[in-house]
Short mmCIF file of C-alpha atoms in Angstrom, two decimals:
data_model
loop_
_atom_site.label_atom_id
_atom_site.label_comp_id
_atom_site.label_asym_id
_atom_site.label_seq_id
_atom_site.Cartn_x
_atom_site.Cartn_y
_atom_site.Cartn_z
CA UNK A 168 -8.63 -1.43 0.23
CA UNK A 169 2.42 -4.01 2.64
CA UNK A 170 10.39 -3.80 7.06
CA UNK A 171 8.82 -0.29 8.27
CA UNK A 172 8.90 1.18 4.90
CA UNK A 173 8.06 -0.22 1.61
CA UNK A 174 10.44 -1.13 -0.35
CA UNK A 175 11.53 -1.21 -4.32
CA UNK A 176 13.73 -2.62 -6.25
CA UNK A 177 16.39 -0.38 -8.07
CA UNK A 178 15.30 1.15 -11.71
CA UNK A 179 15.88 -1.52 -14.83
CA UNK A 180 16.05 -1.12 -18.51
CA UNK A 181 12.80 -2.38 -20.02
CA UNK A 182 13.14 -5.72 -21.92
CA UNK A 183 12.31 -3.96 -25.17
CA UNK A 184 11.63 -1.10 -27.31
CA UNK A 185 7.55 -0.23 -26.92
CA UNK A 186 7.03 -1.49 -30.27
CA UNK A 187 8.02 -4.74 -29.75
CA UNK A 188 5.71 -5.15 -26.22
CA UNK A 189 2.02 -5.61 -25.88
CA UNK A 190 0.20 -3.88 -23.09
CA UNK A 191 -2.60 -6.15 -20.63
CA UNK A 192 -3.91 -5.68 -17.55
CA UNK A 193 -1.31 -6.89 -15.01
CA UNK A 194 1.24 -5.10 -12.77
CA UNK A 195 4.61 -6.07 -13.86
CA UNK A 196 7.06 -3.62 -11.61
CA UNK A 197 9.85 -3.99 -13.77
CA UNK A 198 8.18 -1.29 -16.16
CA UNK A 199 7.08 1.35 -14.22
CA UNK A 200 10.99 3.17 -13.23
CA UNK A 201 11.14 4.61 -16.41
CA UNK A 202 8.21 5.76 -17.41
CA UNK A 203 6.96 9.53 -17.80
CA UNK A 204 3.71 10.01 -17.02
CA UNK A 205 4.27 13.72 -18.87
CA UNK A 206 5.16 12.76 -22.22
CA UNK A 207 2.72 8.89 -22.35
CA UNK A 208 -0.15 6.88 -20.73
CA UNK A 209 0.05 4.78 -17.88
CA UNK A 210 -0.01 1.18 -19.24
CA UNK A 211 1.57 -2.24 -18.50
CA UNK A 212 3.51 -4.20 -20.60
CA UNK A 213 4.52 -8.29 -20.93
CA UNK A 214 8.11 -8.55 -22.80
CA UNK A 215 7.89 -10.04 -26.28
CA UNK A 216 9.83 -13.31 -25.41
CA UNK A 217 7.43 -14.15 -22.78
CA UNK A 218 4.77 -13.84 -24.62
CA UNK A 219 5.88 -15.81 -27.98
CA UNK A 220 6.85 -18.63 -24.62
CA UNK A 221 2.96 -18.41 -24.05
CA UNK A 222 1.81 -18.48 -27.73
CA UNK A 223 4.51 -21.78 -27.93
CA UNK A 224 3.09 -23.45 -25.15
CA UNK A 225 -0.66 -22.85 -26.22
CA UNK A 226 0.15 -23.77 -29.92
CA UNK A 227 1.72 -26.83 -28.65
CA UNK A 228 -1.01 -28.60 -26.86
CA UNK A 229 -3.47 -28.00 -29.28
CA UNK A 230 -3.80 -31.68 -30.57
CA UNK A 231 -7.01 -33.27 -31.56
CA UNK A 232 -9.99 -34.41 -29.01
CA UNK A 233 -12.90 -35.87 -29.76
CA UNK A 234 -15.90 -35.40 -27.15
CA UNK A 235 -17.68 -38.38 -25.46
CA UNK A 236 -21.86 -37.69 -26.10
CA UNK A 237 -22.40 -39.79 -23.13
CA UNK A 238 -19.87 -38.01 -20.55
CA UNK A 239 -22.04 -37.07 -17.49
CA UNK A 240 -22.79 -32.77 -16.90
CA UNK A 241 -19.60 -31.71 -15.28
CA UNK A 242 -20.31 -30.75 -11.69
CA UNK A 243 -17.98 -28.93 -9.42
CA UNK A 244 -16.74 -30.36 -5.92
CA UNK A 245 -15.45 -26.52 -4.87
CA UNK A 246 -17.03 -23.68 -5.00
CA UNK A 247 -15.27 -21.48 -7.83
CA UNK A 248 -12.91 -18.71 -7.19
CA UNK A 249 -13.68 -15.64 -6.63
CA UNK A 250 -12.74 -12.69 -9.64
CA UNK A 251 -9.47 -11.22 -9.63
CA UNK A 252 -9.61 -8.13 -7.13
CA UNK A 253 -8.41 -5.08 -9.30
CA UNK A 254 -5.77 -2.76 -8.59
CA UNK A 255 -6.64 0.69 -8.50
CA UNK A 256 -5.00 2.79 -10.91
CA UNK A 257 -2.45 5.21 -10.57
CA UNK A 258 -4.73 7.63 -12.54
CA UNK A 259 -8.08 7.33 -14.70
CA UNK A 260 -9.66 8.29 -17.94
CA UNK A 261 -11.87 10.90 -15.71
CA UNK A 262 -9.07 12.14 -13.27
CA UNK A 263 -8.73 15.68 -12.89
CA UNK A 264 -5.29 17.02 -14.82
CA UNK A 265 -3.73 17.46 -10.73
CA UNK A 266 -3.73 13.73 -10.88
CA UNK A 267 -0.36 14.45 -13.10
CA UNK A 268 1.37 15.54 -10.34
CA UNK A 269 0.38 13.40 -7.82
CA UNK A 270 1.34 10.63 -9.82
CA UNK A 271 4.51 12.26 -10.46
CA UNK A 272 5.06 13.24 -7.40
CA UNK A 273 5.14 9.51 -5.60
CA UNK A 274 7.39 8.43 -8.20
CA UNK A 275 10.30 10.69 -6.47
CA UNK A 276 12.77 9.88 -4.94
CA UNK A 277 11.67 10.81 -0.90
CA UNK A 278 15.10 12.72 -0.35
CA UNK A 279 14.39 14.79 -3.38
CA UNK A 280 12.60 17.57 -1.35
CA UNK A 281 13.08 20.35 -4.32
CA UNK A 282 11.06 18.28 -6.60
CA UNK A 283 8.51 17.26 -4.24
CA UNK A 284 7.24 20.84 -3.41
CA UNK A 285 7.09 21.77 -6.76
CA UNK A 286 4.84 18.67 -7.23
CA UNK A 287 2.74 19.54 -4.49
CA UNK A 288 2.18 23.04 -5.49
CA UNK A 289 1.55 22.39 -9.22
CA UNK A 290 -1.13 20.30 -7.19
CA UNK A 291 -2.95 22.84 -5.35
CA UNK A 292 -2.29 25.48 -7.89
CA UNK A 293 -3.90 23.72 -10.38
CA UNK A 294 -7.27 25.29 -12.06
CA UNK A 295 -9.05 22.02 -11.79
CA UNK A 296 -7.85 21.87 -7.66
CA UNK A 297 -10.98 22.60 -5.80
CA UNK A 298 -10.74 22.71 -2.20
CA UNK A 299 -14.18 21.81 -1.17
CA UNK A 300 -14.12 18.79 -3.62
CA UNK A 301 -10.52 17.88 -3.68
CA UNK A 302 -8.92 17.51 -0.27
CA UNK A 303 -10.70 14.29 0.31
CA UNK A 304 -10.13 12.90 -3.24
CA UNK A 305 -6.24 14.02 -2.93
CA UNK A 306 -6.53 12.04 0.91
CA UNK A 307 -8.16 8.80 -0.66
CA UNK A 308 -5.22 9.01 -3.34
CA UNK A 309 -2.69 8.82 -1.05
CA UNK A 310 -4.36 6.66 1.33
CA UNK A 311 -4.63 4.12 -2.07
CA UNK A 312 -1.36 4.97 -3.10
CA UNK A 313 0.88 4.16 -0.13
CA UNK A 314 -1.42 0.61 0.38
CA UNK A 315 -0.69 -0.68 -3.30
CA UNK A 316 2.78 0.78 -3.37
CA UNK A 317 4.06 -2.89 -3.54
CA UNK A 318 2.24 -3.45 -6.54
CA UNK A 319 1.78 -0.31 -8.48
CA UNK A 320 6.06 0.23 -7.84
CA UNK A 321 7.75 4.23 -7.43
CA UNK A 322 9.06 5.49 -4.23
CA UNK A 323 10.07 3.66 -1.28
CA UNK A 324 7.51 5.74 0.42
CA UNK A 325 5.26 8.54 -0.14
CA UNK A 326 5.79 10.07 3.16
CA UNK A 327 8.14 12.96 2.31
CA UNK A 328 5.06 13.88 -0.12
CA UNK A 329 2.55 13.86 1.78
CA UNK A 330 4.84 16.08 4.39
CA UNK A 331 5.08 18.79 1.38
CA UNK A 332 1.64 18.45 -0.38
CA UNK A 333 0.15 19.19 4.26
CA UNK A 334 1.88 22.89 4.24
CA UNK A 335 0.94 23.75 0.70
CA UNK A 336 -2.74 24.05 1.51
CA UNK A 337 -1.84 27.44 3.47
CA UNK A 338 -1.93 28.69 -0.10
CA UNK A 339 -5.73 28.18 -0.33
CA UNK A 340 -5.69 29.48 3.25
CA UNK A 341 -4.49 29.25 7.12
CA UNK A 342 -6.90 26.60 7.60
CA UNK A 343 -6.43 24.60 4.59
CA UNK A 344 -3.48 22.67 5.66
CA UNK A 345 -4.59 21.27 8.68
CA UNK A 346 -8.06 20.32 7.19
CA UNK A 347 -5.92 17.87 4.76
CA UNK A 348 -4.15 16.79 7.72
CA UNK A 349 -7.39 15.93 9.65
CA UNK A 350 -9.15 14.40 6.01
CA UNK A 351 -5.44 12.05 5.71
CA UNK A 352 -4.91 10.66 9.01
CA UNK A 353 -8.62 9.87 9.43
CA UNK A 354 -8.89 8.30 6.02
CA UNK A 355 -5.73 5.96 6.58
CA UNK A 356 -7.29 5.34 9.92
CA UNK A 357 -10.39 3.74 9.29
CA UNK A 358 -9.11 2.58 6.24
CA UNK A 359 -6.49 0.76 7.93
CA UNK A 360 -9.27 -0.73 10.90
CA UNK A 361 -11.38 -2.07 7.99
CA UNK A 362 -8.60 -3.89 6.14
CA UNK A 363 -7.09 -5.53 9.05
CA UNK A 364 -10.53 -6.63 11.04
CA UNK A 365 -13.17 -7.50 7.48
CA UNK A 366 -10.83 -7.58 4.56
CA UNK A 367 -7.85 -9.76 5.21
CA UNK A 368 -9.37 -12.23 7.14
CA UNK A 369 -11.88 -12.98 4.20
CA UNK A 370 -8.83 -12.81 2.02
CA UNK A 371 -7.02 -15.22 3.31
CA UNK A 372 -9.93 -17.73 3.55
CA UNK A 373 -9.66 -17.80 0.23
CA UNK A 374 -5.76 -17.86 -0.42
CA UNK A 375 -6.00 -14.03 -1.42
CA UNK A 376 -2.53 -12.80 0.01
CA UNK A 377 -2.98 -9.46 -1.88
CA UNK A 378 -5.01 -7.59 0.66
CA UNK A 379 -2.60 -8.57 3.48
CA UNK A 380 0.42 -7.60 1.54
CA UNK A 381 -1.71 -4.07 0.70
CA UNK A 382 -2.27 -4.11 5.17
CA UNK A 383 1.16 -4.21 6.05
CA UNK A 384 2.02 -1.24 3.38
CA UNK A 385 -0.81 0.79 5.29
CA UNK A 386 1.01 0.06 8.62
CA UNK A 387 4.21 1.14 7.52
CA UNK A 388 2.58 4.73 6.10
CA UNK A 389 0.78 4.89 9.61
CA UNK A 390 4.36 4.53 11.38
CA UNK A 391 5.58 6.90 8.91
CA UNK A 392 3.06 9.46 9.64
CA UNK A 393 3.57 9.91 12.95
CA UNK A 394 6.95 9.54 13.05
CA UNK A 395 6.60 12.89 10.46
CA UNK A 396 4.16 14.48 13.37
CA UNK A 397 1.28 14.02 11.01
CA UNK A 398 -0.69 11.59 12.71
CA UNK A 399 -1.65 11.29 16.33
CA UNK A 400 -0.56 8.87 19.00
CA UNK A 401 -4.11 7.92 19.62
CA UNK A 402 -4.48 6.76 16.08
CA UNK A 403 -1.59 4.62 16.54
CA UNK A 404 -3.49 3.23 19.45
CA UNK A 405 -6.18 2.96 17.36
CA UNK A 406 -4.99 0.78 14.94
CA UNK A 407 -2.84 -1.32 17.61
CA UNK A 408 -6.44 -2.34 19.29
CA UNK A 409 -7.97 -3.46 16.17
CA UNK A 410 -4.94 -5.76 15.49
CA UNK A 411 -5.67 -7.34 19.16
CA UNK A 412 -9.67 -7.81 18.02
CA UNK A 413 -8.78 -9.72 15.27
CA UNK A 414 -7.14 -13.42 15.21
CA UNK A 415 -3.64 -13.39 14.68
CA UNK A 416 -1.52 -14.50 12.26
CA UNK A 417 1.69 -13.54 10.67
CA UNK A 418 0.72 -10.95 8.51
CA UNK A 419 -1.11 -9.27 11.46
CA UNK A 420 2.20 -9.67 13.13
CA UNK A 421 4.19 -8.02 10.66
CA UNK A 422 1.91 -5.39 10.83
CA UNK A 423 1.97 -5.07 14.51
CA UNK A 424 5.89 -5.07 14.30
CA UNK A 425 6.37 -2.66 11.46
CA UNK A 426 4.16 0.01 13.50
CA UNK A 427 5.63 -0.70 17.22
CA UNK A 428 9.16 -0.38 15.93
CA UNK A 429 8.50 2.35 13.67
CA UNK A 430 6.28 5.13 15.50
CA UNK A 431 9.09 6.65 17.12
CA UNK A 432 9.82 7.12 20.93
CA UNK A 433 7.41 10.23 21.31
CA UNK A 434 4.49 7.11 21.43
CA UNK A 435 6.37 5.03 23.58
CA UNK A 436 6.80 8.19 26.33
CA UNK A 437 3.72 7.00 28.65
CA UNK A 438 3.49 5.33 32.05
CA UNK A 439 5.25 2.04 32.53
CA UNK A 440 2.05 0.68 33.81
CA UNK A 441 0.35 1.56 29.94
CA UNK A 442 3.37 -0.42 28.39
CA UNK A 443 3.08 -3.78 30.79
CA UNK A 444 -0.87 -3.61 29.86
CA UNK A 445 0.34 -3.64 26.15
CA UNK A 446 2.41 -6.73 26.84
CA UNK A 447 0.06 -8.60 28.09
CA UNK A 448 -2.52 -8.05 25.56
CA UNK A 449 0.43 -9.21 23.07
CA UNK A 450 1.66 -12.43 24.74
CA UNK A 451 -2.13 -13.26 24.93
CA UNK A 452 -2.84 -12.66 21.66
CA UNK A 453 0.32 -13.97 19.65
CA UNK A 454 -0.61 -17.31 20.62
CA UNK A 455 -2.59 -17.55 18.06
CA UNK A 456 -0.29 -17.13 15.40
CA UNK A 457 0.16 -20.86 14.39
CA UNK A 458 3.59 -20.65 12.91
CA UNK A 459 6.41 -21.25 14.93
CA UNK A 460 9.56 -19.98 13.18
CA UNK A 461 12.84 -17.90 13.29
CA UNK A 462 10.95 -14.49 12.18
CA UNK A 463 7.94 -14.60 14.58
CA UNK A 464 10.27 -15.00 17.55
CA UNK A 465 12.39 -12.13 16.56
CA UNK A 466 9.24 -10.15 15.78
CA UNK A 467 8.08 -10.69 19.07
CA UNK A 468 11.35 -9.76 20.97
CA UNK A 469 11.94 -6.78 18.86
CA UNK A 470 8.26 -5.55 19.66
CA UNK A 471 9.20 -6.21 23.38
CA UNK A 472 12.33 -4.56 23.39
CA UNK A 473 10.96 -1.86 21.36
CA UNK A 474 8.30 -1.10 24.08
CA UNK A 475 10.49 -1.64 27.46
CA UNK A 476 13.58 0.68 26.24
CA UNK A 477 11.57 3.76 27.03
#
């Protein structure tokens, strides 16, 4: 807990047949276009040549050493690094069978409306959907979802699903839909807030870019959201004030950017004197982005523009 959408790249072949793979624990993209999570298990896989590279290279440097009884205790000058920070799954051992869908569901193309609301109903029609103990879990999903989309791979964005999946809940009753709506928004919300003020700033003390890269996916579904008239404008404000209490640096600028360009003009539509307020708060607190390049000029500009054209 990563342009204004995420992005993909384009379905490949896998290197080899599953036989000739071994799984492990690490996200390799390249993997996951053809997959189906209906006929086998989620798992990741390292290509055989790359691994009998590793096995080389291991086998190679295994020459003889002899140990020196009166080497002084080794004693570290750096404190060591922190664990690995996990990815979340796409599903677990202990997920209720919905899970299927969902999964399936952010692995569609988001054009591909047909298949979409089938997903989303095979969701909520589902015997192991409850709506007292579900709506939340399907929320957090999503919410988890769209921030590791970078890493985890599937649709440019899970937007278009998360438009279907909002309506569907009318099935379990008139006010089942917007109760997801409410438990979605406010879950990305605070979700968002706490990555961008506690996590990424302790990530990036200690050269952790993965958190950041997980941020600026989360501000890219936010845009999304609203610009789908699922989340509210004061949300978007929301977020846009916890990017000016933190320090800045280009990741919080590429945050910043992908939700001021992205949110759509209905945001924008409030008095001039709001906007010049906005301005100042951002000339004041891009300063402190240390980088002077190409891209944080231009993100700058096209926030201004962005915010004066309306």
């Amino acid at each position: 807990m990563p342009s204004a959408a995420s992005t993909s790249s384009q379905p490949v072949t896998p290197h080899s047949s599953p036989r000739q793979q071994v799984p492990v624990a690490v996200a390799v993209e390249d993997n996951l276009y053809n997959w189906n999570p209906a006929l086998e298990p989620f798992v990741y896989h390292l290509p055989l040549d790359l691994l009998s590279s590793l096995n080389n290279l291991v086998e190679s440097d295994k020459t003889p050493t002899r140990l020196n009884p009166c080497a002084l205790e080794f004693q570290p000058t750096a404190a060591p690094l922190p664990p690995p920070r996990p990815l979340k799954p796409l599903s677990a051992p202990n997920d209720p069978p919905w899970t299927l869908s969902f999964v399936q569901g952010t692995f569609r193309h988001p054009t591909d409306r047909t298949h979409l609301a089938r997903d989303a109903c095979f969701i909520l029609s589902s015997p192991s959907f409850s709506l007292s103990r579900d709506i939340r879990a399907l929320a957090d999903k999503f919410c988890d979802r769209a921030a590791l989309l970078k890493f985890q791979g599937g649709s440019k964005t899970i937007t278009p699903f998360a438009a279907e999946v909002t309506p569907m809940h009318r099935l379990l009753g008139v006010e089942a839909a917007e109760e997801f709506r409410r438990c979605l928004v406010d879950v990305v919300a605070l979700t968002f807030t706490n990555v961008w003020e506690i996590e990424v700033p302790k990530a990036m003390e200690m050269g952790d870019t993965m958190v950041a890269i997980a941020g600026v996916s989360l501000a890219a579904f936010m845009a999304q959201l609203h610009h789908a008239n699922l989340l509210e404008g004061a949300l978007v404000t929301q977020a846009l004030a916890s990017m000016f209490r933190t320090s800045a640096s280009m990741e919080h600028l590429q945050a910043m950017h992908i939700i001021v360009t992205g949110v759509g003009a209905r945001y924008w539509s409030m008095p001039r004197a709001t906007r010049e307020e906005f301005l100042g708060f951002l000339d004041g607190w891009v300063v402190g982005v240390k980088e002077d390049s190409s891209v944080k000029v231009r993100w700058v500009e096209e926030i201004k523009a962005r915010v004066v054209s309306f």
